[in-house]
Coordinates of N, CA and C in Angstrom, one line a residue:
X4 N 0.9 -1.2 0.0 CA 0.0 0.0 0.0 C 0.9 1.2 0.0
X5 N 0.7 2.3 -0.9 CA 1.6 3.4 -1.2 C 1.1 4.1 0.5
X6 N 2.0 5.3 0.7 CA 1.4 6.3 2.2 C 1.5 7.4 1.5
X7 N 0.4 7.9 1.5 CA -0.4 9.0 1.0 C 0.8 10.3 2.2
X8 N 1.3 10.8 1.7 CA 2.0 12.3 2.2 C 0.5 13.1 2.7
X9 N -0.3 13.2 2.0 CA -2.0 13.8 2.1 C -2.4 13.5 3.3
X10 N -2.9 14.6 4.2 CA -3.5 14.0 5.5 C -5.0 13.4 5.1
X11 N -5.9 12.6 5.6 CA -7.0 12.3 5.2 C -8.0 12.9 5.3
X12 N -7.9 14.2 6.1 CA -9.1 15.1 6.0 C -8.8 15.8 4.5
X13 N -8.0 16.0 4.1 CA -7.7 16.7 3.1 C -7.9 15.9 1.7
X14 N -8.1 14.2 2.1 CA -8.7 13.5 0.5 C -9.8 13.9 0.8
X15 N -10.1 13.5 2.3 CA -11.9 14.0 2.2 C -12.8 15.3 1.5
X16 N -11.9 16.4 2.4 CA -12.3 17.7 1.5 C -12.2 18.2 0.4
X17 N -10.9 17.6 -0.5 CA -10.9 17.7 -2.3 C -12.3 16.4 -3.1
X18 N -12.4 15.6 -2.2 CA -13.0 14.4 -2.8 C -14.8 15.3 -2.8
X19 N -15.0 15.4 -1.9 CA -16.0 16.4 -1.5 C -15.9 17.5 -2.2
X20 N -15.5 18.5 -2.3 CA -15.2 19.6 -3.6 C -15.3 19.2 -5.5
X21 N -14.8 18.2 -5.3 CA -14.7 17.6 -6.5 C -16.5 17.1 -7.1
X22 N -17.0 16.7 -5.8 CA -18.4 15.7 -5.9 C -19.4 16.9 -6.0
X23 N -19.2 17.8 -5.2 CA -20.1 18.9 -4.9 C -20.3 20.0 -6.1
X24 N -18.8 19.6 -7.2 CA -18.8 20.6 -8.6 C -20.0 19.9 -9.2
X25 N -19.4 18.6 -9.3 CA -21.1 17.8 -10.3 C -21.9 19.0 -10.1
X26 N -22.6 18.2 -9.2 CA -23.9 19.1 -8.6 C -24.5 20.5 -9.0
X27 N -23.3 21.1 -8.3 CA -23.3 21.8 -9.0 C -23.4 22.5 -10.7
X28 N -22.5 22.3 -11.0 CA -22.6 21.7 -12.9 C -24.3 21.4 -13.1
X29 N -24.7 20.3 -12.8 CA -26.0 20.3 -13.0 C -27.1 21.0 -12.8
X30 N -26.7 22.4 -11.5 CA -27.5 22.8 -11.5 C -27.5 24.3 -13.0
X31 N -26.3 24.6 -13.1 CA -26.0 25.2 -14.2 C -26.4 24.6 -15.7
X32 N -26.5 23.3 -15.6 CA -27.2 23.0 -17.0 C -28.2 23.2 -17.0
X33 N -29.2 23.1 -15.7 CA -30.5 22.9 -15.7 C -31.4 24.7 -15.8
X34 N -30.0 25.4 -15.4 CA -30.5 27.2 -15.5 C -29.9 27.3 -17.5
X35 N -29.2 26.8 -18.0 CA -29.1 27.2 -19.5 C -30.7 27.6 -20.3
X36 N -30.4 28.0 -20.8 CA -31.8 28.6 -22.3 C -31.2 28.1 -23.4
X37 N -29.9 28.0 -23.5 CA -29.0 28.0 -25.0 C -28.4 26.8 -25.1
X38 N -29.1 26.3 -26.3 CA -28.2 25.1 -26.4 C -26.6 24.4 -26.6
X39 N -25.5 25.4 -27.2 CA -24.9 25.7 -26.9 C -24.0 26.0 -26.0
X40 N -24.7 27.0 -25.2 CA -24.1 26.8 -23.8 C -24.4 26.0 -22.7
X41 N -25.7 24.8 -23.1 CA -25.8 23.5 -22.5 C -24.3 22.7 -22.9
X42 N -24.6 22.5 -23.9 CA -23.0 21.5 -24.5 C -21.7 22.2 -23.8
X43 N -21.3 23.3 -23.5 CA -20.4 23.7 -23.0 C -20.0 23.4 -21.5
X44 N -21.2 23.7 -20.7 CA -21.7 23.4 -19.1 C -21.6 21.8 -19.3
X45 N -21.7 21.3 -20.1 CA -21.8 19.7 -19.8 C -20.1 19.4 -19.8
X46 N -19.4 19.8 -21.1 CA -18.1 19.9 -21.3 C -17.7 20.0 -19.6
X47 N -18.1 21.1 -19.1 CA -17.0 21.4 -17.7 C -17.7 20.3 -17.0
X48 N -18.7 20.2 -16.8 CA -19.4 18.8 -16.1 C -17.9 17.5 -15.9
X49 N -18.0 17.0 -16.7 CA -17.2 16.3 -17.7 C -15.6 16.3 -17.1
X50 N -15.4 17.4 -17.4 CA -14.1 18.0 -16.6 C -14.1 17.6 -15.1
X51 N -15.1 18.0 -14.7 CA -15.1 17.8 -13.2 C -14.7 16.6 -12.9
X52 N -15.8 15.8 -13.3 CA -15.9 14.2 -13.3 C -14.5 13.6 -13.1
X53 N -14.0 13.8 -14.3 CA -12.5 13.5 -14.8 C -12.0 13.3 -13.2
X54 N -11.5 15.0 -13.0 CA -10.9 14.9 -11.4 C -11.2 14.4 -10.5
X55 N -12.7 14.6 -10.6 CA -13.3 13.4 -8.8 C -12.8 11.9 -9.3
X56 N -12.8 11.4 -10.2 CA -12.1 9.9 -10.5 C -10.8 9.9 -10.2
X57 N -9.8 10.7 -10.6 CA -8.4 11.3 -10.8 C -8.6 10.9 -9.3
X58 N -8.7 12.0 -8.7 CA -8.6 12.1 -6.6 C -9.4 10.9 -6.4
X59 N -10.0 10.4 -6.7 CA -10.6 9.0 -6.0 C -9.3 7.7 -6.3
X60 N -8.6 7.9 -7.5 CA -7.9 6.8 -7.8 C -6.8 7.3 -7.1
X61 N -6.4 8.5 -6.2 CA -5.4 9.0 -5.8 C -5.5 8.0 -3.7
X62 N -7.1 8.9 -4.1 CA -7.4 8.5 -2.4 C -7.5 6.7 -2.5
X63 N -7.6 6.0 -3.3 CA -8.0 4.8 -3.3 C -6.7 3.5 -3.4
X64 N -5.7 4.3 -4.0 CA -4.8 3.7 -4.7 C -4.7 2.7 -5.4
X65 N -6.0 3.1 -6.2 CA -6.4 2.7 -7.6 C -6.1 2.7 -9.0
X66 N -4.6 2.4 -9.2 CA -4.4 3.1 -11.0 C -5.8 2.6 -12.1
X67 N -6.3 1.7 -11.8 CA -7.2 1.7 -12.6 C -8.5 2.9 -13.1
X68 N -8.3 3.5 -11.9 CA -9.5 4.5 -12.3 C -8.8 5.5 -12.9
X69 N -7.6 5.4 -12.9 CA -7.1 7.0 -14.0 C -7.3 6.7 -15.0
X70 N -7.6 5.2 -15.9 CA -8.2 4.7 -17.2 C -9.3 5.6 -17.3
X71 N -10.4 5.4 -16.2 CA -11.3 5.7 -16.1 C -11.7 7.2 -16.2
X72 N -10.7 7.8 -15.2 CA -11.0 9.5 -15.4 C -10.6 9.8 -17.3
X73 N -9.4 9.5 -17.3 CA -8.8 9.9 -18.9 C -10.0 9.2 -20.5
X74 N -10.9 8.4 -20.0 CA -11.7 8.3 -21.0 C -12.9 9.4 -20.9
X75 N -13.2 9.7 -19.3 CA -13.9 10.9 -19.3 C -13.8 12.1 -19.6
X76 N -12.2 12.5 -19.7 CA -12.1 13.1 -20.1 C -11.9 13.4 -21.8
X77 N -11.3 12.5 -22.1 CA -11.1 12.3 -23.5 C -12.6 12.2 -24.8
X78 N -13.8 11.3 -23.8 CA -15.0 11.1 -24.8 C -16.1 12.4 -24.0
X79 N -16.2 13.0 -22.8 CA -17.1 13.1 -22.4 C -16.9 14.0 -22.5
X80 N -15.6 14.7 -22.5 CA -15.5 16.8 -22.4 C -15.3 16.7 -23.6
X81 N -14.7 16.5 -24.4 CA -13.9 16.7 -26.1 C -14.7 16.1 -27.1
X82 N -14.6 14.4 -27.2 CA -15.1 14.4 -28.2 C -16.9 14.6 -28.6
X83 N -18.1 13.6 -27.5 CA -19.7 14.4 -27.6 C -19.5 15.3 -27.7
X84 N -19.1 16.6 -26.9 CA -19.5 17.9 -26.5 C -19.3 18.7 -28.3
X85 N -18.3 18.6 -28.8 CA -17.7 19.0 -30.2 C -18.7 17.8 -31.0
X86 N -18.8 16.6 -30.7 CA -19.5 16.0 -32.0 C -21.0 16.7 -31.8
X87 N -21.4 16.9 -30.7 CA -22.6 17.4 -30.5 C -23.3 19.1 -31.2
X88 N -21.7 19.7 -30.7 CA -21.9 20.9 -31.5 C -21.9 21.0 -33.0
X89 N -21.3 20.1 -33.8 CA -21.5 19.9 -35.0 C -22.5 19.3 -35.5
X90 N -23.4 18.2 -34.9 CA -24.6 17.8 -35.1 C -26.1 19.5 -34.8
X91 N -25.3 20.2 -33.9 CA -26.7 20.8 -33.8 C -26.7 22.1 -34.9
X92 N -25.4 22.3 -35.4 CA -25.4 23.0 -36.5 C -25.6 22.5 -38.0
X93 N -25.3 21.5 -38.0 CA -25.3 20.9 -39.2 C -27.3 20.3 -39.6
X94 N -27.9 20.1 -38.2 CA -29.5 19.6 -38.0 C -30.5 21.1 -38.2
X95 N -29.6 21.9 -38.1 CA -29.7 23.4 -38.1 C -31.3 23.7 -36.8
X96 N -30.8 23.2 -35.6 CA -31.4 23.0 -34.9 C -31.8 24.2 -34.1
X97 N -33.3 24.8 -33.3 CA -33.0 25.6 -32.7 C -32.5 26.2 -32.0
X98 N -31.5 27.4 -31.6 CA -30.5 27.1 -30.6 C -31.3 27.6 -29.4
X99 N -32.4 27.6 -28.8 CA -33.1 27.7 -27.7 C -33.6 26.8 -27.1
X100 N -33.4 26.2 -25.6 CA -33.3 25.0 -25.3 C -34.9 25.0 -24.9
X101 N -36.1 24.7 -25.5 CA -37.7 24.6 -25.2 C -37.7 23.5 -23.5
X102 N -38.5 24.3 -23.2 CA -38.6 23.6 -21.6 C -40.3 23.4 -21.5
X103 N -40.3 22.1 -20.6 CA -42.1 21.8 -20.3 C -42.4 22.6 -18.9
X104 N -41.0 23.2 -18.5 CA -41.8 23.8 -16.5 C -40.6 25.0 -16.7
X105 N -40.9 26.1 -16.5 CA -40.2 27.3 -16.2 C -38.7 26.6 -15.2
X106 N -37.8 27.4 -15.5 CA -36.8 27.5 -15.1 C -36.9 27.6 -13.3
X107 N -37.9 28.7 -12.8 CA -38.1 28.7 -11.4 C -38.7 27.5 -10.5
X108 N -39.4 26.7 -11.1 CA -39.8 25.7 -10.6 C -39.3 24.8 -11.2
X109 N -38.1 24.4 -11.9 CA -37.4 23.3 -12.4 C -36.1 23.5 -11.1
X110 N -35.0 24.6 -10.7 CA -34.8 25.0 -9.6 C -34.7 24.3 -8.4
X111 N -35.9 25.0 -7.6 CA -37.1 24.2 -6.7 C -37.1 22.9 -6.7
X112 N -37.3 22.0 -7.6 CA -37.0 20.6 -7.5 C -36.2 20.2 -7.5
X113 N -35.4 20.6 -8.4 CA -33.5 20.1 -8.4 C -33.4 20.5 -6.9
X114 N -33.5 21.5 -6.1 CA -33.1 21.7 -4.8 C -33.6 20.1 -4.0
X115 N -34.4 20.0 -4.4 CA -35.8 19.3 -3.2 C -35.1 18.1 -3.5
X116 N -34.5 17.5 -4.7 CA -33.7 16.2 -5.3 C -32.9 15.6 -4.3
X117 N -31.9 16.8 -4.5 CA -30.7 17.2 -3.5 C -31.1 16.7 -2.6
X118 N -31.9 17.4 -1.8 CA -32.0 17.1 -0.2 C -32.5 15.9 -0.2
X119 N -33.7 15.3 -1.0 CA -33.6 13.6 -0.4 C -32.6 13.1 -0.9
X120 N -31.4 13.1 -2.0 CA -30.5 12.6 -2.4 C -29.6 11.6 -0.7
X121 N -29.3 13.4 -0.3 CA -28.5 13.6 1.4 C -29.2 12.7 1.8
X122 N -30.6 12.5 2.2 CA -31.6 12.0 3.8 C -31.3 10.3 3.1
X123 N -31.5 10.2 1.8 CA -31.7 8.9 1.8 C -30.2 7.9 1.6
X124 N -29.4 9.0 1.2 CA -28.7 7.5 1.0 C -27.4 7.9 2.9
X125 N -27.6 8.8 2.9 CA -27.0 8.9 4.5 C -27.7 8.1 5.3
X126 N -29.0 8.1 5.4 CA -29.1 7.0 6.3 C -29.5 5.6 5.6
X127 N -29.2 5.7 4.5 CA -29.2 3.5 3.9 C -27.9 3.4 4.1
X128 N -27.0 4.0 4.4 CA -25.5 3.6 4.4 C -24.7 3.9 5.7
X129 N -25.2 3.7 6.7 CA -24.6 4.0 7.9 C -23.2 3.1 8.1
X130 N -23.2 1.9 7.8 CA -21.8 1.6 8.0 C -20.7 2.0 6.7
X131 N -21.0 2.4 6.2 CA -19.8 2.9 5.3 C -19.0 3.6 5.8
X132 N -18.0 3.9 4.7 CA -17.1 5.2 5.4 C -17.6 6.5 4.7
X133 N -17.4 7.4 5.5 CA -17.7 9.0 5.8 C -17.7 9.2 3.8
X134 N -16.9 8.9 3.2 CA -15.6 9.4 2.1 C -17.2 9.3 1.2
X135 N -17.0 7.4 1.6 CA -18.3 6.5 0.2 C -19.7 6.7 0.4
X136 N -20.1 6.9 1.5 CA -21.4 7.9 1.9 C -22.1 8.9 1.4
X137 N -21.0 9.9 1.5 CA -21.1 11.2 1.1 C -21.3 11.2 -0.4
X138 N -19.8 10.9 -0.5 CA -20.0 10.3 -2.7 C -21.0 10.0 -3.2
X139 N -21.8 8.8 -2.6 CA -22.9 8.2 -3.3 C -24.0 9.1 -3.3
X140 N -24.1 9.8 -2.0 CA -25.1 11.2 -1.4 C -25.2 12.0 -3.0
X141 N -23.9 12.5 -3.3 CA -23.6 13.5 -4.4 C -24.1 13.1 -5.3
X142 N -23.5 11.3 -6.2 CA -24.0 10.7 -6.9 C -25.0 10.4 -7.7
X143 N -26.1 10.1 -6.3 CA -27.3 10.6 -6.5 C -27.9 11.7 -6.8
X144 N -27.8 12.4 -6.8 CA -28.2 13.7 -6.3 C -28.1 14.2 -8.2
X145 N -26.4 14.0 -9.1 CA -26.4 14.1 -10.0 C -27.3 13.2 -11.3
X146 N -27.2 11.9 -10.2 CA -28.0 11.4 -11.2 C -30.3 12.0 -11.5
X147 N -30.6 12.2 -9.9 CA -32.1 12.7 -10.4 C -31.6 14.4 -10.9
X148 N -30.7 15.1 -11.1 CA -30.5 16.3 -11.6 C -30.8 15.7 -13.1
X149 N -30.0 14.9 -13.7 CA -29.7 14.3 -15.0 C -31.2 14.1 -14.9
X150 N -31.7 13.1 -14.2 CA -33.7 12.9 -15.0 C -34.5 13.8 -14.8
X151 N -34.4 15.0 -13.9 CA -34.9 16.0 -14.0 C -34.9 17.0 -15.5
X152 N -33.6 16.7 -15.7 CA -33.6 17.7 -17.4 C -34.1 17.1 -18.0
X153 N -34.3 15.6 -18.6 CA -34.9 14.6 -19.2 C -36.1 14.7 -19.3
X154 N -36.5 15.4 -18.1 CA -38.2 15.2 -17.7 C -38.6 16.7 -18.4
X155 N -38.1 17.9 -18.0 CA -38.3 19.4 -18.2 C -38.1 19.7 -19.4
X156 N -37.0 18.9 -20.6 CA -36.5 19.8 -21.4 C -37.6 19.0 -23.0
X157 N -37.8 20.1 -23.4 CA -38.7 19.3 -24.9 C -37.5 19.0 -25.9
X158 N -36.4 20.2 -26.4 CA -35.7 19.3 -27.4 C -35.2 18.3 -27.2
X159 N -34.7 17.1 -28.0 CA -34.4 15.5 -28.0 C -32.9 15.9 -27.4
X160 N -32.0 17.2 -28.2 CA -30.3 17.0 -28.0 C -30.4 17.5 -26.5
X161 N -31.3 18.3 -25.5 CA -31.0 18.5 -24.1 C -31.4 17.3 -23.5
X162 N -32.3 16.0 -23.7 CA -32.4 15.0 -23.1 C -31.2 14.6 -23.1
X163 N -31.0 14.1 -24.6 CA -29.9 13.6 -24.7 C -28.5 13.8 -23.8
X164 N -28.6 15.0 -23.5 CA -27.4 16.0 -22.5 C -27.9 15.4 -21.0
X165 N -28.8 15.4 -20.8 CA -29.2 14.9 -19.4 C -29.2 13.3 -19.2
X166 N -29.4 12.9 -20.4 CA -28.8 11.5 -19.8 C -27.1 10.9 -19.6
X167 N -26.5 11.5 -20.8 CA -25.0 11.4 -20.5 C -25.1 12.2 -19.1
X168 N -25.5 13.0 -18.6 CA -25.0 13.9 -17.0 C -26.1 13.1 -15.8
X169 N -26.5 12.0 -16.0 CA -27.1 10.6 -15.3 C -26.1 9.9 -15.0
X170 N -25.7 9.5 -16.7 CA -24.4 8.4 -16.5 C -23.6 9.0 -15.6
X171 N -23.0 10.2 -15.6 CA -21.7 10.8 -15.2 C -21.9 10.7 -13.6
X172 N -23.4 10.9 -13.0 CA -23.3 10.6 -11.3 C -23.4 9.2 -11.3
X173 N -23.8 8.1 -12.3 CA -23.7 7.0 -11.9 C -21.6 6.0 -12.1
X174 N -21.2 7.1 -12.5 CA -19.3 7.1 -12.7 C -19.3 7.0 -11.5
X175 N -19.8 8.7 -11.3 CA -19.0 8.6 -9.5 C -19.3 8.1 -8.3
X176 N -21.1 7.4 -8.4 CA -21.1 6.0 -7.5 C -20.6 5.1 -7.4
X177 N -19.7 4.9 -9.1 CA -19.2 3.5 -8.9 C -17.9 3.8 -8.3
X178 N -17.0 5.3 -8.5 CA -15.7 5.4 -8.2 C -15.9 5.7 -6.3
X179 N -17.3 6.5 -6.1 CA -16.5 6.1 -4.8 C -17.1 5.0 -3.9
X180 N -17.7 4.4 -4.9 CA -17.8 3.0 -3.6 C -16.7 2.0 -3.8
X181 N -15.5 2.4 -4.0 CA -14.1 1.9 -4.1 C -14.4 1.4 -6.3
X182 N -14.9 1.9 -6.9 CA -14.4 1.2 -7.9 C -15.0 0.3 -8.7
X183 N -15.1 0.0 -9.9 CA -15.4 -0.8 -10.8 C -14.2 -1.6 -11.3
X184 N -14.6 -2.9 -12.0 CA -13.2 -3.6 -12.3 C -12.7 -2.8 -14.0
X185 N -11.9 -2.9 -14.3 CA -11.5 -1.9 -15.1 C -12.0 -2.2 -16.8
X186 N -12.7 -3.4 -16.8 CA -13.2 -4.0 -18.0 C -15.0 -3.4 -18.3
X187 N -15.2 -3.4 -17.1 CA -16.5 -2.9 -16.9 C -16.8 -1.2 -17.2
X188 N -15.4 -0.9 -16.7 CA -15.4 0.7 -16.6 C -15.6 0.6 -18.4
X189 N -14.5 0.0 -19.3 CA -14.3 0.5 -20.6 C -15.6 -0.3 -21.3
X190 N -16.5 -1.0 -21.1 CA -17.5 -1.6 -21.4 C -18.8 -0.5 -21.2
X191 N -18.7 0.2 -20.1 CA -19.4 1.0 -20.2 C -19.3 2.2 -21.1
X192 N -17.8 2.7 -20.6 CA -17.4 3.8 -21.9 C -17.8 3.6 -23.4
X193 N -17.7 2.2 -23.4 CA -18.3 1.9 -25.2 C -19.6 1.7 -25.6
X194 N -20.5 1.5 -24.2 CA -21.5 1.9 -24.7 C -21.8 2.7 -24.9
X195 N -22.1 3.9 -23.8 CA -22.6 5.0 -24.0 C -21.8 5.5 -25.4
X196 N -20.5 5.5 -25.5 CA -20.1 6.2 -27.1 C -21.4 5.1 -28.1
X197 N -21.7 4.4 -28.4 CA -22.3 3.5 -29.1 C -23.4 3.8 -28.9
X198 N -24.7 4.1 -27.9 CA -25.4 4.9 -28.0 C -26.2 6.3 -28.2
X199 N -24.3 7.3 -27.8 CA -24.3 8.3 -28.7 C -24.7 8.1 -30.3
X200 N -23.6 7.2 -30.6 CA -23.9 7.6 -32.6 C -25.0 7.2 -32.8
X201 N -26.1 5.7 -31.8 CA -26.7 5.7 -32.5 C -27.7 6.4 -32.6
X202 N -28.4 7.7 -31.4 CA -29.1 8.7 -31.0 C -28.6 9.7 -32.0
X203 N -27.2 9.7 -32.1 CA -26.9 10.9 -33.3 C -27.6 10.5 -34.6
X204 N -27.5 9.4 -35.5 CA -28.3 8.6 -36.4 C -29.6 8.7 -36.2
X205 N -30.2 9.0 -35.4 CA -31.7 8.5 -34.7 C -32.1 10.6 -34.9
X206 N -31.1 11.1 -34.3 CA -31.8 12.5 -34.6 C -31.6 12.8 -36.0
X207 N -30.9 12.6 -36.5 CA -30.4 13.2 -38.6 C -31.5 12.4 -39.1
X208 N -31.7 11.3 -38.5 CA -33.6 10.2 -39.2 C -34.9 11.4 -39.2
X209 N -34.8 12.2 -38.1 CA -36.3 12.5 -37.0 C -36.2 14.2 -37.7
X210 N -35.0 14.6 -38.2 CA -35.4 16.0 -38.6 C -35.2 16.4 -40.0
X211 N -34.8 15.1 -40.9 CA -34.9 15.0 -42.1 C -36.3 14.5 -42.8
X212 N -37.1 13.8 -41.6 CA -38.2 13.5 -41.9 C -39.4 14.1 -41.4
X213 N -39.0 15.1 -40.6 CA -40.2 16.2 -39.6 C -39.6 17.6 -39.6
X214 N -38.6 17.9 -40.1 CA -37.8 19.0 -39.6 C -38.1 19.5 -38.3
X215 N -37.6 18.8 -37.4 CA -37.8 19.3 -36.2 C -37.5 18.4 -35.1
X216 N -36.6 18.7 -33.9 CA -36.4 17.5 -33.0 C -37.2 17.7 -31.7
X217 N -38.6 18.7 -31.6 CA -39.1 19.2 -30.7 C -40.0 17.9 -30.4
X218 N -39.6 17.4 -29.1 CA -40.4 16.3 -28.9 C -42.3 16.4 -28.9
X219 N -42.4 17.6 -28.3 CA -44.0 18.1 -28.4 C -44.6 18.4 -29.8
X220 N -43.8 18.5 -31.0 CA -44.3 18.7 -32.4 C -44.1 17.5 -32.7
X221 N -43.8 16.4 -32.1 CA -43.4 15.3 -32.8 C -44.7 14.4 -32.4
X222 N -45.2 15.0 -31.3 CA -46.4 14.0 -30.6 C -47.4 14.9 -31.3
X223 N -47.6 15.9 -31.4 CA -48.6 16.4 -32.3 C -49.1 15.8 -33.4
X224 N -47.7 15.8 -34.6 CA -47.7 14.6 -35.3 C -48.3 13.5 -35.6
X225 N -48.2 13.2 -34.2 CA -48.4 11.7 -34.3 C -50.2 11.8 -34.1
X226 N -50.2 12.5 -33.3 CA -51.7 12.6 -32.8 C -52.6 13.2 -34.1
X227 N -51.9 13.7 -34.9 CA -52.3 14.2 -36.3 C -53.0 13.1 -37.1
X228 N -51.8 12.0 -37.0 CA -51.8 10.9 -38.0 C -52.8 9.9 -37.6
X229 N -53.1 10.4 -35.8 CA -53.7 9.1 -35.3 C -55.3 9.9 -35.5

């Protein structure tokens, strides 16, 4: 076992800083209007992530998860965020991100998330340690942030943004409840890239044939047809 120079309150406090950006991050995607500057907010999202893996494989003495931060950062800041921006110009998509609940009461609930995030998994997890507790607390917390955009936003590319920033708190449940085995970690990485293209394919289908990725014009549509 390497000896951490690092006192342990001090993994605790960066590991905690690090978990508490998510969250943060999420709550900043969830205040965006612009699609654009959704994809960008996700980019730093992304970023974050990276590091809370990075310091978890530090605090853990895990090389394996620096696999894991460096694919996050590599697929999840750089390459979606850019493939995405070129898909939404190229789909010549609105750049206004259409919402089903005002921004003040989408907010409000992201707060309300949060707090049962804390109540519930602090007390399902009493014997853990302080570190993997808290983490999973956060975890959560990013992950109903992620279905909350999913639930609020009408265009398809902001869902799509809210479920990659789902996956991303379900990274950091796995990193701080000590880890995934490292085949799992890149198994997962390949899917989600694999269900990116094929969502990317799936939107270039839906606005070549409706011009439009507004999920509410698309049920219209349908209701048209029915």
């Amino acid at each position: 076992m390497i000896e951490h120079a690092i006192t342990p309150n001090l993994v605790f406090d960066v590991a905690h800083m690090f978990a508490g950006a998510l969250v943060l991050i999420s709550f900043l995607m969830l205040y965006q209007d612009r699609l654009y500057a959704l994809l960008n907010v996700f980019a730093l999202q992304a970023v974050a992530l990276a590091l809370a893996v990075a310091w978890q494989a530090y605090a853990q003495d895990a090389p394996h998860l620096y696999v894991t931060a460096g694919i996050a950062l590599v697929f999840k800041a750089l390459v979606i965020p850019v493939s995405l921006h070129r898909m939404v110009a190229r789909l010549g998509i609105h750049r206004q991100v259409e919402t089903a609940v005002s921004i003040g009461p989408t907010m409000l609930a992201g707060i309300a998330l949060v707090a049962l995030s804390m109540v519930v998994m602090l007390k399902a997890t009493p014997a853990a340690e302080a570190l993997a507790r808290e983490d999973l607390a956060f975890a959560l917390s990013v992950v109903l942030l992620g279905l909350l955009m999913m639930v609020t936003r009408r265009n398809a590319v902001s869902q799509v943004v809210g479920f990659m920033s789902l996956e991303n708190g379900l990274i950091l449940a796995a990193t701080g409840a000590k880890g995934m085995p490292l085949v799992v970690e890149i198994s997962v990485a390949f899917s989600v890239l694999i269900a990116f293209i094929v969502i990317g394919i799936f939107l270039f289908r839906i606005r070549e044939r409706f011009d439009t990725v507004d999920v509410d014009a698309l049920d219209r549509f349908r209701g048209g047809r029915a």
